[in-house]
Amino acid sequence: MTSELRRRAKTVNFGVIYGISGFGLSKTMNVSMAEATEYINKFFEKYSRVKTYYESILEKARQTGYVETFFGRRRYIN
């Protein structure tokens, strides 16, 4: 694995985990939005449980108006 490939993989992995959009990833990686969106889709295909978890957190936030950190601190959303 080259250092460039490793850098790109880290950008996708951490970007997706932290909620980056196709637009944001395309700007960060200097690729088309279609290509960036495909990277995100492929990530969620490979790691489907991450997508399930992510969606459950979003739904809970919509219902309660907040998310909770690992240590129990509430972060309220508008």
Coordinates of C-alpha atoms in Angstrom, one line a residue:
M1 CA 0.0 0.0 0.0
T2 CA 1.4 3.4 -0.9
S3 CA 1.2 6.3 1.4
E4 CA -1.2 8.1 -1.0
L5 CA -3.6 5.2 -1.0
R6 CA -3.4 5.0 2.8
R7 CA -4.1 8.7 3.1
R8 CA -7.1 8.4 0.8
A9 CA -8.5 5.4 2.7
K10 CA -8.1 7.3 6.0
T11 CA -9.9 10.3 4.6
V12 CA -12.8 8.2 3.5
N13 CA -13.0 6.1 6.7
F14 CA -12.8 9.0 9.1
G15 CA -14.8 11.3 7.0
V16 CA -17.7 8.9 6.8
I17 CA -17.6 8.1 10.5
Y18 CA -17.8 11.8 11.3
G19 CA -20.6 12.4 8.8
I20 CA -18.9 14.0 5.8
S21 CA -21.2 14.5 2.8
G22 CA -20.4 13.6 -0.8
F23 CA -19.8 17.3 -1.5
G24 CA -17.4 17.6 1.5
L25 CA -15.5 14.4 0.6
S26 CA -15.2 15.5 -3.1
K27 CA -13.6 18.8 -2.0
T28 CA -11.3 17.2 0.5
M29 CA -10.1 14.5 -1.9
N30 CA -10.3 16.6 -5.1
V31 CA -12.5 14.1 -6.9
S32 CA -16.0 14.5 -8.5
M33 CA -19.0 14.5 -6.2
A34 CA -20.2 11.3 -8.0
E35 CA -16.9 9.5 -7.1
A36 CA -17.0 10.7 -3.5
T37 CA -20.6 9.6 -3.1
E38 CA -19.6 6.2 -4.5
Y39 CA -16.8 6.0 -1.9
I40 CA -19.4 6.7 0.8
N41 CA -21.8 4.2 -0.6
K42 CA -19.1 1.5 -0.8
F43 CA -18.1 2.1 2.7
F44 CA -21.7 1.6 4.0
E45 CA -22.0 -1.5 1.8
K46 CA -18.9 -3.0 3.4
Y47 CA -19.7 -1.8 6.9
S48 CA -23.5 -2.0 7.0
R49 CA -23.7 -2.1 10.8
V50 CA -22.1 1.3 10.9
K51 CA -24.9 2.6 8.7
T52 CA -27.5 1.0 10.9
Y53 CA -25.9 2.5 14.0
Y54 CA -25.6 5.9 12.3
E55 CA -29.3 5.9 11.3
S56 CA -30.4 4.8 14.7
I57 CA -28.5 7.7 16.3
L58 CA -30.0 10.2 13.8
E59 CA -33.5 8.9 14.5
K60 CA -33.0 9.1 18.3
A61 CA -31.7 12.7 17.9
R62 CA -34.8 13.6 15.9
Q63 CA -37.1 12.2 18.5
T64 CA -35.3 13.6 21.6
G65 CA -33.7 16.7 20.3
Y66 CA -30.2 15.7 21.5
V67 CA -27.4 13.2 21.1
E68 CA -25.4 11.8 24.0
T69 CA -21.6 11.5 24.1
F70 CA -19.8 8.4 25.2
F71 CA -19.6 10.0 28.7
G72 CA -23.3 10.9 28.9
R73 CA -23.0 14.6 28.0
R74 CA -26.0 15.7 26.0
R75 CA -25.5 17.8 22.9
Y76 CA -28.8 19.5 21.9
I77 CA -29.7 20.0 18.3
N78 CA -32.1 22.5 16.7

